[in-house]
Coordinates of C-alpha atoms and ligand atoms in Angstrom, one line a residue:
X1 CA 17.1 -19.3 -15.0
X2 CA 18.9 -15.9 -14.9
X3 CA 15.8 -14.5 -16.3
X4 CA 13.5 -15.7 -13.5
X5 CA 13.2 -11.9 -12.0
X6 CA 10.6 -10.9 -15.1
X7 CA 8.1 -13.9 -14.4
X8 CA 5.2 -13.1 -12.5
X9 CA 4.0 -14.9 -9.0
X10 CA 2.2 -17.0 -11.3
X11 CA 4.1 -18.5 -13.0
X12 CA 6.7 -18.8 -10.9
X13 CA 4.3 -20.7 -8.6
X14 CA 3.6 -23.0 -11.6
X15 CA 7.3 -23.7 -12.1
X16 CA 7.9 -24.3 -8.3
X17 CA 4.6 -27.0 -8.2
X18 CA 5.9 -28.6 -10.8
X19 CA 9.5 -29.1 -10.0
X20 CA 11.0 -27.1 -12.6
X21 CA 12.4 -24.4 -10.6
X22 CA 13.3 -25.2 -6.6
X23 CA 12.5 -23.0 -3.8
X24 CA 16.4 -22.1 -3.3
X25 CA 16.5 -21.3 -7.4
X26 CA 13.7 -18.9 -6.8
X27 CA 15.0 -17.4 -3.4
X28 CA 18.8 -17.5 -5.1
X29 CA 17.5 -15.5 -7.9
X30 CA 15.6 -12.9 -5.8
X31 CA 18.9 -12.0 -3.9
X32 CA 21.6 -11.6 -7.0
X33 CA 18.8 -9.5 -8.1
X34 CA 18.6 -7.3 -5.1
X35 CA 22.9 -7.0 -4.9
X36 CA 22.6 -5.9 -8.5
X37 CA 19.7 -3.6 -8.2
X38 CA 19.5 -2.4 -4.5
X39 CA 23.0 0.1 -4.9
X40 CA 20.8 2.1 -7.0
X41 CA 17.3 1.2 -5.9
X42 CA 17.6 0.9 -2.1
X43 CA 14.1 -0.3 -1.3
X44 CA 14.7 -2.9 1.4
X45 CA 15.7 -2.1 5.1
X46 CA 16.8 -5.6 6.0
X47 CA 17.0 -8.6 3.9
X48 CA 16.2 -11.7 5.8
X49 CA 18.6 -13.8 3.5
X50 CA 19.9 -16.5 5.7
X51 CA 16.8 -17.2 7.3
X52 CA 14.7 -17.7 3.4
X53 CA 18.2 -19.9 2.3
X54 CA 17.5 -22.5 5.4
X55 CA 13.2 -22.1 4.8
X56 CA 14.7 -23.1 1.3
X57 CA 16.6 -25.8 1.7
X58 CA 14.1 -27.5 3.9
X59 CA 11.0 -27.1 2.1
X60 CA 12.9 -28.7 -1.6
X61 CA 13.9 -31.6 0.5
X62 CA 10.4 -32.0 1.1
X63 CA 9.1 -31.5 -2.2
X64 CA 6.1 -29.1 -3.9
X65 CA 3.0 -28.9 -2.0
X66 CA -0.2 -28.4 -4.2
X67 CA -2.1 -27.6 -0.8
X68 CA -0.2 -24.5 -0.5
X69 CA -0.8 -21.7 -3.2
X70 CA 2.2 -19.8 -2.4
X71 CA 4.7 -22.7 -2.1
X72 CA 8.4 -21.7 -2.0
X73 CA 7.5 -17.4 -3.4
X74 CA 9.7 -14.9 -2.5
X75 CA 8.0 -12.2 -0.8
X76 CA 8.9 -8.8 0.7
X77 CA 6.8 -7.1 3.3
X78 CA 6.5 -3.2 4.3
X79 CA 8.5 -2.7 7.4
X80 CA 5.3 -1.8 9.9
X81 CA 4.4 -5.3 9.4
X82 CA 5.3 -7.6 12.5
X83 CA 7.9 -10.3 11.8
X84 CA 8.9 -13.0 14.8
X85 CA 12.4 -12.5 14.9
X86 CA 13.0 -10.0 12.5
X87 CA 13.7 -6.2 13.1
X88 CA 10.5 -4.1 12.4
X89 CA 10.9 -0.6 12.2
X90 CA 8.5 1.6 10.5
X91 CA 11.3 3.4 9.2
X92 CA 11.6 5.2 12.4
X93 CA 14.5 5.7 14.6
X94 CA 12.1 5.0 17.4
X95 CA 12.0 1.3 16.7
X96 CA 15.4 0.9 14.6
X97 CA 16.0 -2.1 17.1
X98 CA 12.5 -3.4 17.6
X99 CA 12.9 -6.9 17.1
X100 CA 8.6 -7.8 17.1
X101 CA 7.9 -11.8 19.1
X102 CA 4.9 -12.5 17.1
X103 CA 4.0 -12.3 13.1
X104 CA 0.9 -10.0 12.0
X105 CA -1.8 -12.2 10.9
X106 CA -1.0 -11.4 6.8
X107 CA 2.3 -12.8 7.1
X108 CA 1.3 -15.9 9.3
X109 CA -1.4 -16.2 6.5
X110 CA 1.6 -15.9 3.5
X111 CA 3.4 -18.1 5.2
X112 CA 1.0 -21.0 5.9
X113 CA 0.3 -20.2 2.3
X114 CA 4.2 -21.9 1.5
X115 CA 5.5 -17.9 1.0
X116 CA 9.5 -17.0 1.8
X117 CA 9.8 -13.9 3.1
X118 CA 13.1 -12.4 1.8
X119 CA 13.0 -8.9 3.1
X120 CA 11.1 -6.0 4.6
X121 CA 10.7 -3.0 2.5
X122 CA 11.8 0.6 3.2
X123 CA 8.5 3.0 3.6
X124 CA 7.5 6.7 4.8
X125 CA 7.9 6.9 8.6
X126 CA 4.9 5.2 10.1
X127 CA 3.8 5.2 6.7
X128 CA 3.1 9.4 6.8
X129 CA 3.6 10.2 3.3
X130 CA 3.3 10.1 -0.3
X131 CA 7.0 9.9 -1.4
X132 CA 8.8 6.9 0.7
X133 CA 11.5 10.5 1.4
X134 CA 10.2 10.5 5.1
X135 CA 12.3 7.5 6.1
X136 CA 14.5 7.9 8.8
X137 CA 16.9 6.0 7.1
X138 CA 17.6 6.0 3.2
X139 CA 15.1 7.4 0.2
X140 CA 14.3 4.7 -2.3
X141 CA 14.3 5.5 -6.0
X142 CA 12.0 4.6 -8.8
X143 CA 13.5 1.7 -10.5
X144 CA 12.1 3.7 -14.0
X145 CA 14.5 6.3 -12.6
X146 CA 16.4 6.0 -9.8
X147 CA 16.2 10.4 -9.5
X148 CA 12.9 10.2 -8.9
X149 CA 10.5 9.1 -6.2
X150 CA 8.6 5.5 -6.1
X151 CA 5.8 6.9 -4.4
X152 CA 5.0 6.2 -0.8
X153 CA 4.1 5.4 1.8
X154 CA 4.6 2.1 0.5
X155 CA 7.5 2.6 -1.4
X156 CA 10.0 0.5 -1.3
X157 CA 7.4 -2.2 -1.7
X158 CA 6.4 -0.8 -4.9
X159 CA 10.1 -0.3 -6.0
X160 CA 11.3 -4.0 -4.7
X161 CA 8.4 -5.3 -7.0
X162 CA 9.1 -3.4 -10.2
X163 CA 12.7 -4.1 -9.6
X164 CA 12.7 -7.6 -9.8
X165 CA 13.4 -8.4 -6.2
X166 CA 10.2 -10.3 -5.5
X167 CA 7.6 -11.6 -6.5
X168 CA 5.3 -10.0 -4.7
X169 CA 5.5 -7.6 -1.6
X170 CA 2.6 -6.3 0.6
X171 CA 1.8 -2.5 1.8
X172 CA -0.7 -0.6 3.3
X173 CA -2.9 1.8 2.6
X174 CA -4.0 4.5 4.6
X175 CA -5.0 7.3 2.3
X176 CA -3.0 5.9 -1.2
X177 CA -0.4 4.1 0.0
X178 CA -0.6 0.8 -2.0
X179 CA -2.1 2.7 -5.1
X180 CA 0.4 5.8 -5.0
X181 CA 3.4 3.3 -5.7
X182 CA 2.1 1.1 -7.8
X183 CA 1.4 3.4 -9.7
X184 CA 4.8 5.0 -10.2
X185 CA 5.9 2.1 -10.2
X186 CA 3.9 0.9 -13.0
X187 CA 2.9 -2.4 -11.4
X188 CA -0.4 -3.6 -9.8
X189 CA -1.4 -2.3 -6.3
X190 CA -5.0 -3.1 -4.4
X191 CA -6.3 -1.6 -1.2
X192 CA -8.8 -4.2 -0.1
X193 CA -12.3 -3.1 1.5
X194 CA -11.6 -1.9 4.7
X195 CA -11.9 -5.2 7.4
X196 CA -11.6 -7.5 4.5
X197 CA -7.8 -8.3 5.2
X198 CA -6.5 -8.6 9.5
X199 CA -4.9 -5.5 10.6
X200 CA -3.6 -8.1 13.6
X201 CA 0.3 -6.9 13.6
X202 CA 0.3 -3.8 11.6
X203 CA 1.7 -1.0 13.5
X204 CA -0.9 1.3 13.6
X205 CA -1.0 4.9 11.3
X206 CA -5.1 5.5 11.1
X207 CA -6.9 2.8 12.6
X208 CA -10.2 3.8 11.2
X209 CA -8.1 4.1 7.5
X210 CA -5.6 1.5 7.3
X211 CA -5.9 -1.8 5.7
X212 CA -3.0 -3.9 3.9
X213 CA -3.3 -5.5 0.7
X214 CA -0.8 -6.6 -2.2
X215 CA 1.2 -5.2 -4.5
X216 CA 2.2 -7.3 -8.1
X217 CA 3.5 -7.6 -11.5
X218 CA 0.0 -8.5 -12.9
X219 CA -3.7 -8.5 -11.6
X220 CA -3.7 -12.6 -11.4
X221 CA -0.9 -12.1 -8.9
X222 CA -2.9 -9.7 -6.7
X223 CA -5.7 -11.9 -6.6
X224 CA -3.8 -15.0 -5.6
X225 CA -2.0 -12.9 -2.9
X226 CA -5.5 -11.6 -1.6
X227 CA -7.0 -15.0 -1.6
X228 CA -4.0 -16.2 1.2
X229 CA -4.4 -13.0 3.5
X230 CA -8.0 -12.3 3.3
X231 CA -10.6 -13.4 5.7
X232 CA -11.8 -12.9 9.3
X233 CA -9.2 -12.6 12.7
X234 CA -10.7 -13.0 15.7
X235 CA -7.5 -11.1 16.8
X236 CA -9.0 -7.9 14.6
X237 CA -12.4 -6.8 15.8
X238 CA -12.7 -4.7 13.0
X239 CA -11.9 -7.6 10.7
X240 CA -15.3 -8.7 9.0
X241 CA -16.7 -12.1 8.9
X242 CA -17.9 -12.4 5.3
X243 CA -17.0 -15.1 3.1
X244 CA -14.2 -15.1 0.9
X245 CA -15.3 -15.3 -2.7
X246 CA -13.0 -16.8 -5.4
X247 CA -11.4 -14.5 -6.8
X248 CA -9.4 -16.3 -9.6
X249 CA -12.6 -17.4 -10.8
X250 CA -13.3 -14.2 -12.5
X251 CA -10.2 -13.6 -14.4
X252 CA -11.0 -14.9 -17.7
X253 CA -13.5 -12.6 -18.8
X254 CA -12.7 -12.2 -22.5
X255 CA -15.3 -8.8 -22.5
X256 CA -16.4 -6.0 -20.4
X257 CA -20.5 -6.3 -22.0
X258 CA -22.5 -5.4 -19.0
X259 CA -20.2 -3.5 -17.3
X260 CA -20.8 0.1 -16.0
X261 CA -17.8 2.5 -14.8
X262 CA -18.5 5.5 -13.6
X263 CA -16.1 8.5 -14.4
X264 CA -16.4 11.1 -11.4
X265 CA -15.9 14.5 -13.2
X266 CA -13.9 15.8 -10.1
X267 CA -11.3 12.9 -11.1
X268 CA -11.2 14.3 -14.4
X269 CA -11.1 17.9 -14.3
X270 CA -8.4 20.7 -13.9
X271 CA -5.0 20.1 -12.4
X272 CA -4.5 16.7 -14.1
X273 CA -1.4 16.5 -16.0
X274 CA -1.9 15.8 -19.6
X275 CA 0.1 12.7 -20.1
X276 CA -1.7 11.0 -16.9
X277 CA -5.1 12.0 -18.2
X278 CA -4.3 10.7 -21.4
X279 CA -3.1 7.5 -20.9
X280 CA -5.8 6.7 -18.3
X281 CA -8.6 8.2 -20.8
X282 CA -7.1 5.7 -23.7
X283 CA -7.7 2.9 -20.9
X284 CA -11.1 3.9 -20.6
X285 CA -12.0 3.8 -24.3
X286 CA -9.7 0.3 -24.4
X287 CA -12.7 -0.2 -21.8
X288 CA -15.4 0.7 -24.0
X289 CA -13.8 -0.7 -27.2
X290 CA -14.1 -4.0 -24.6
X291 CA -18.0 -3.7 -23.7
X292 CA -18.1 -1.7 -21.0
X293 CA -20.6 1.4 -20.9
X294 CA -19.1 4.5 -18.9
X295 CA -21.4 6.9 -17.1
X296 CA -20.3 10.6 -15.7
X297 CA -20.8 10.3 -11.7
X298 CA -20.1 13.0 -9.2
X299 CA -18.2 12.5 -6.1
X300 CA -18.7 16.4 -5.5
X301 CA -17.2 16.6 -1.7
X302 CA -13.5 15.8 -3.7
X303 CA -12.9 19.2 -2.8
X304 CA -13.0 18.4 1.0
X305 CA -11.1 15.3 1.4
X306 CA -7.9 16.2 1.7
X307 CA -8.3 18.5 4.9
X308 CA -10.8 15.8 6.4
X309 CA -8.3 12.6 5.7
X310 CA -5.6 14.9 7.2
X311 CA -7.4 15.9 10.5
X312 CA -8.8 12.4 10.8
X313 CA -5.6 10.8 10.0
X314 CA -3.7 13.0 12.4
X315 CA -6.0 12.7 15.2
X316 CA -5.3 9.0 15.3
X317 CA -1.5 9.0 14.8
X318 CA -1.4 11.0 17.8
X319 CA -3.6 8.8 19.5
X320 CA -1.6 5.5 18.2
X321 CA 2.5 7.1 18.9
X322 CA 1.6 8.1 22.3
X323 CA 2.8 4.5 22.8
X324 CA 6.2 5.0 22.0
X325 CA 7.2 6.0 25.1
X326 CA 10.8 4.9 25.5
X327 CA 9.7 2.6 28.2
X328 CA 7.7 0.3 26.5
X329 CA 9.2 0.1 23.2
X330 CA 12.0 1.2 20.9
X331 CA 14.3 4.2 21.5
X332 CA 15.3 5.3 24.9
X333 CA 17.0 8.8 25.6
X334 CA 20.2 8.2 27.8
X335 CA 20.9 11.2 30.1
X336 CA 17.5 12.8 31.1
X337 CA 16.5 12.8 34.7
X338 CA 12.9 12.9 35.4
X339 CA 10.7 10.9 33.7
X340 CA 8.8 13.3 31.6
X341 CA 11.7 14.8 30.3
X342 CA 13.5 10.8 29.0
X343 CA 9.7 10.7 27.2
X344 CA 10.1 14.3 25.5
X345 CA 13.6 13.4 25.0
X346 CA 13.1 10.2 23.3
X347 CA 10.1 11.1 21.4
X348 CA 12.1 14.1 20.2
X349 CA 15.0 11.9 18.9
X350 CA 13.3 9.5 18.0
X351 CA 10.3 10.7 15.4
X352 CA 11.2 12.5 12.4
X353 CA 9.8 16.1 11.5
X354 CA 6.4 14.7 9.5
X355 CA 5.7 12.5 12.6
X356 CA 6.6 15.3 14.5
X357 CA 4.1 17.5 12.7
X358 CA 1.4 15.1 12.8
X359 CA 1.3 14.1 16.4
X360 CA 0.9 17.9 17.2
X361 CA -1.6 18.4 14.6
X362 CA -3.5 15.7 15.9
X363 CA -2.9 16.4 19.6
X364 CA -4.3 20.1 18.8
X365 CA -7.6 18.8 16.6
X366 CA -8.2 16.5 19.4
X367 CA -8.0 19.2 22.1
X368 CA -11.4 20.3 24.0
X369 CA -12.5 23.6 22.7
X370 CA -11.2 22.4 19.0
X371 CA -12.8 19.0 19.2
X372 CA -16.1 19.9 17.8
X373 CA -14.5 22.6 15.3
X374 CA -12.3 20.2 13.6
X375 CA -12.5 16.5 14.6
X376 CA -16.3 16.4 15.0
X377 CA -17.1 18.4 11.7
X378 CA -14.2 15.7 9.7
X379 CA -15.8 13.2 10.9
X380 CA -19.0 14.5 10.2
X381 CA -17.7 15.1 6.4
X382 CA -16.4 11.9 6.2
X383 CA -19.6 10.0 6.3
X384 CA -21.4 12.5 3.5
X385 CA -18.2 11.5 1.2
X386 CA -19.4 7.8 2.3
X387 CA -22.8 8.6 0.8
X388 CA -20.8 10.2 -2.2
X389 CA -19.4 7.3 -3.2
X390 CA -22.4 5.0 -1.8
X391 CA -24.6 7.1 -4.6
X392 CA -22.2 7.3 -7.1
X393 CA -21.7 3.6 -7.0
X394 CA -25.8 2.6 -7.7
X395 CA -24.8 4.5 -10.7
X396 CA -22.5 2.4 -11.9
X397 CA -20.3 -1.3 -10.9
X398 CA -16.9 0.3 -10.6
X399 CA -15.7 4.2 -10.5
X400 CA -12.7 5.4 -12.7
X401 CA -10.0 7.9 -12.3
X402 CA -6.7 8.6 -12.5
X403 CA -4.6 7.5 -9.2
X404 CA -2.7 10.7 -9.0
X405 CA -2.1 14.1 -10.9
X406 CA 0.8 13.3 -12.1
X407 CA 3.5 10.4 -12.5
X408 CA 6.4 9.9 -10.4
X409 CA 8.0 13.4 -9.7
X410 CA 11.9 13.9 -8.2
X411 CA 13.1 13.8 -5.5
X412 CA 13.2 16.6 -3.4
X413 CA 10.5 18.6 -6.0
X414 CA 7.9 18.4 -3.1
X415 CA 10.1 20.0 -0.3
X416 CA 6.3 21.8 1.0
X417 CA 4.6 19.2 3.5
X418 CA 1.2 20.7 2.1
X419 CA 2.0 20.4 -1.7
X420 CA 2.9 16.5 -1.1
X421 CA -0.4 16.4 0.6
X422 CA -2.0 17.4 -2.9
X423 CA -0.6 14.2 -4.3
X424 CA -3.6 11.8 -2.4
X425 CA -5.9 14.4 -3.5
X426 CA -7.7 11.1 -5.8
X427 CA -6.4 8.5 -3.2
X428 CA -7.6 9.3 0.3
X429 CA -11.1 9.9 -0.1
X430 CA -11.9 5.8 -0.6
X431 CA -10.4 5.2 2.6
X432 CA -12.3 7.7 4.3
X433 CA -15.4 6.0 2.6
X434 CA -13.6 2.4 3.6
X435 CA -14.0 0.7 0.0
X436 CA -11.9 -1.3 -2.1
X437 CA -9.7 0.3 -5.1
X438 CA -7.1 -0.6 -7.3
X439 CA -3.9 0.9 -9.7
X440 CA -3.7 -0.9 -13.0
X441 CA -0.5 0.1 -14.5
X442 CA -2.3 1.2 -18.1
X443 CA 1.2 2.6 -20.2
X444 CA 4.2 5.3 -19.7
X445 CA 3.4 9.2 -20.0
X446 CA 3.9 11.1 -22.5
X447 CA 6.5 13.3 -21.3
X448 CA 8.6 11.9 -18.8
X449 CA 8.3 8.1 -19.9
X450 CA 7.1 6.9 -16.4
X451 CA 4.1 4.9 -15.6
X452 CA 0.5 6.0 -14.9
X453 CA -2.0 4.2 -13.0
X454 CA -5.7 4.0 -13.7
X455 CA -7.4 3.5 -10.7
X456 CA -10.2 1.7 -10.4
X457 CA -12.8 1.5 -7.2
X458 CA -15.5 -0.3 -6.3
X459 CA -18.5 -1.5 -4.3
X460 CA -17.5 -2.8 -0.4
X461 CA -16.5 -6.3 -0.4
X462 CA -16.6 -6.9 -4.2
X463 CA -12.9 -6.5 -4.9
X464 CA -13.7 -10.0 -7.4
X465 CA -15.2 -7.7 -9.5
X466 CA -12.8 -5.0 -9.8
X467 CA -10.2 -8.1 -10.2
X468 CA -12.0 -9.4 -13.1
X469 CA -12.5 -5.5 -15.0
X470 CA -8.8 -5.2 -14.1
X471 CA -7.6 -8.6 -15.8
X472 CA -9.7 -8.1 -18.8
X473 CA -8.1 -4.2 -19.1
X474 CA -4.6 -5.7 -18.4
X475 CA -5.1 -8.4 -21.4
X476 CA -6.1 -6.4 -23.7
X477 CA -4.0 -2.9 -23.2
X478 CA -0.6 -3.3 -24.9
X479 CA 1.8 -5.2 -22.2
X480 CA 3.6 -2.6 -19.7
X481 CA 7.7 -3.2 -20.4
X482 CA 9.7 -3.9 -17.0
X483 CA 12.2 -0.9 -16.0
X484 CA 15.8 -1.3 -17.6
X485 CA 17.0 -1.7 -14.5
Ligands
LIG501 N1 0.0 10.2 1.9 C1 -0.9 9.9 2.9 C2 -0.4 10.3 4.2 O1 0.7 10.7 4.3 C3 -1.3 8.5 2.9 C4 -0.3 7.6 3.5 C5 -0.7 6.2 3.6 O2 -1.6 5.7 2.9 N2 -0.1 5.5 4.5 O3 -1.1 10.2 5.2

């Protein structure tokens, strides 16, 4: 089973259910595939290796359980999830020791499902940032080429998925952070509706913006991930109590007849890059060749997003790190004297520059007398963009557009904090608007042979039927090749 690192989730789940592969073949293969791949790849922080060899062993000497969809997969999880146990640390010196007593309610949900966690995934520093270059402790590389980025925040998540390591891992998404990766990545990547999945134990970027969701080698694999972690949590007040539809159900769609995707001119205007806009436009006509009828829509605030996502999503990192104290959590400074100073001190060792910049950016929109100037007028701008989007979408089922300008760039070619800001410029305005979206990995560019996602977004709480557009897409394009790693 040396080849077991190319299945998908799917399958592998069929093989585990039915006894062909055991939980420790599955595991075994996950970690020779990370020793061989992770010198060059480095997307995992930790790898939780003895602790998935003992979930292992015990769960084959008890034998395939058809109750539990996730029986005896490998998974990874983005390091600002909570793990019981196991270290959790943003990818921040602040919490490089942080060793979290309880398990976010996504991970107790994977794991009730029958997952094995084998690792938690290297990320952008509280997940600020579009590049996975803002870790405080190693940059990952794209396993299409290890020189260039994998996208971020969720990066290594992204990465560990396309390398092999996993078969699945999960991210968040705050502004693009599932999407971004997955689509350098070339694999699958969904930001649920925001409140569809717990944010219970997810250490908090943009409260109002965050949500996690999973990240896959195929769209059946995303829906069988979201099935497990979706759902209300009386532990998340902001997690919404609306049934969870089926959303296997909907896969085999063998046309697209009746369907109606909106292409927002903003989304396909200047400053695209050729080879993304043409791969994604050849997606859309696979599309139409398929059933579907496209309309043009406008989403005409585009313009404004990124500079209200960025003084929203400011505003509430500043509000959520002003825990991070040195006294409650994570990184104290030895030496200082009074107590203000050990909280400058450790605050100042322990947060990287972009953190850095963001807490005082948000400190400052926050500040009376700039309040109404900045805070008050994003927020203000955020809910027309909801009515964008709210418009747009009685137009048409699903909206299409590229996921970002371009495809995975170097690392190190977006030294300017505001030029990597440009990169969520089609990401971030969805979660401002709080609705579901989607990269499908749709072919390789042109130019530089790496993979471009076609993003797909749709009405609140009806991520079944972006699912099912994606699946029918995904059958019928010709099948994305796996990185020669
Ligand atoms: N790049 C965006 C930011 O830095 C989005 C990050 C995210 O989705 N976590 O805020």
């Amino acid at each position: 089973m040396s080849e077991l690192h190319t299945k998908t989730l799917t399958e592998l789940a069929g093989l585990l259910q039915d006894g062909t592969v055991t939980v420790t073949e599955a595991v075994e293969a996950c970690l020779s595939r990370i020793e061989a791949t992770e010198p060059s790849v480095r997307a995992l922080i930790t790898v939780t290796a003895d602790e998935a060899r003992t979930q292992a062993a015990a769960m084959d000497a008890q034998g395939p359980d058809p109750a539990k969809p996730l029986w005896g997969v490998p998974v990874v999880l983005k390091d600002l999830l909570t793990t019981r146990g196991t270290r959790t640390t943003c990818a921040s010196k602040i919490l490089e020791n942080f060793v979290p007593f309880y398990d976010a309610t996504s991970v107790t949900r994977l794991r009730e499902a029958g997952a094995v966690v084998i690792g938690k995934a290297n990320m952008d520093e509280f997940a600020m940032g579009s590049s996975t270059e803002n870790s405080a402790f190693f940059q990952t590389g794209n396993p299409w080429d290890v020189e260039r980025v994998p996208g971020g925040s969720s990066g290594g998540s992204g990465a560990s998925v396309a390398a092999g390591q996993c078969f699945a891992a999960l991210g968040t998404d705050t502004g693009g952070s599932i999407r971004l990766p997955a689509s350098f990545c070339g694999i699958v990547g969904l930001k649920p509706t925001y409140g569809r999945v717990s944010r219970y134990g997810l250490i908090a970027y943009g409260s109002s913006l965050d949500q996690i969701g999973p990240m896959t080698r195929s769209v059946e694999d995303a829906a069988r991930v979201l099935q497990v972690i979706a759902g209300h949590d009386p532990r998340d007040s902001t997690s919404v109590d609306v049934p969870v539809p089926d959303y296997l159900s909907g896969l085999g769609r063998e046309s697209l007849d009746g369907v109606t995707i909106g292409l927002p001119r903003e989304y396909w205007g200047e400053g695209l890059d050729p080879e993304v806009e043409a791969a994604c436009r050849a997606a859309v006509a696979k599309a139409e060749a398929l059933g579907a009828t496209t309309v043009p829509v406008s989403l005409s605030l585009t313009d404004y997003a990124i500079a209200t996502y960025y003084i929203i999503a400011m505003a509430e990192a500043s509000s959520n790190l002003s825990r991070f104290d040195g006294v409650r959590f994570g990184h104290r400074s030895e030496g200082a004297e009074e107590l203000i100073d050990m909280y400058t001190a450790s605050r100042t060792e322990g947060f990287g520059d972009e953190v850095q910049r963001r807490i005082i950016m948000g400190t400052y929109v926050l500040s009376s007398g700039y309040y109404d100037a900045y805070y008050n007028k994003a927020a203000k701008v955020r809910r027309l963009l909801r009515q964008d989007f709210d418009t747009a979408l009685t137009q048409c089922d699903l909206i299409a557009g590229p996921v970002c300008p371009t495809t995975a760039f170097k690392a190190g070619a977006k030294a300017d904090p505001l030029q990597m800001y440009l990169m969520d410029i089609f990401t971030i305005s969805l979660n401002l608007a709080g609705l579901p979206g989607m990269s499908l990995p749709v072919g390789l560019g042109s130019d530089s042979g790496m993979p471009v996602g076609l993003q797909l977004m749709g009405r609140p709480f009806e991520e079944a039927t972006m699912l099912s557009v994606a699946a029918c897409l995904e059958c019928n394009l010709d099948p994305m090749p796996q990185p020669a790693l």
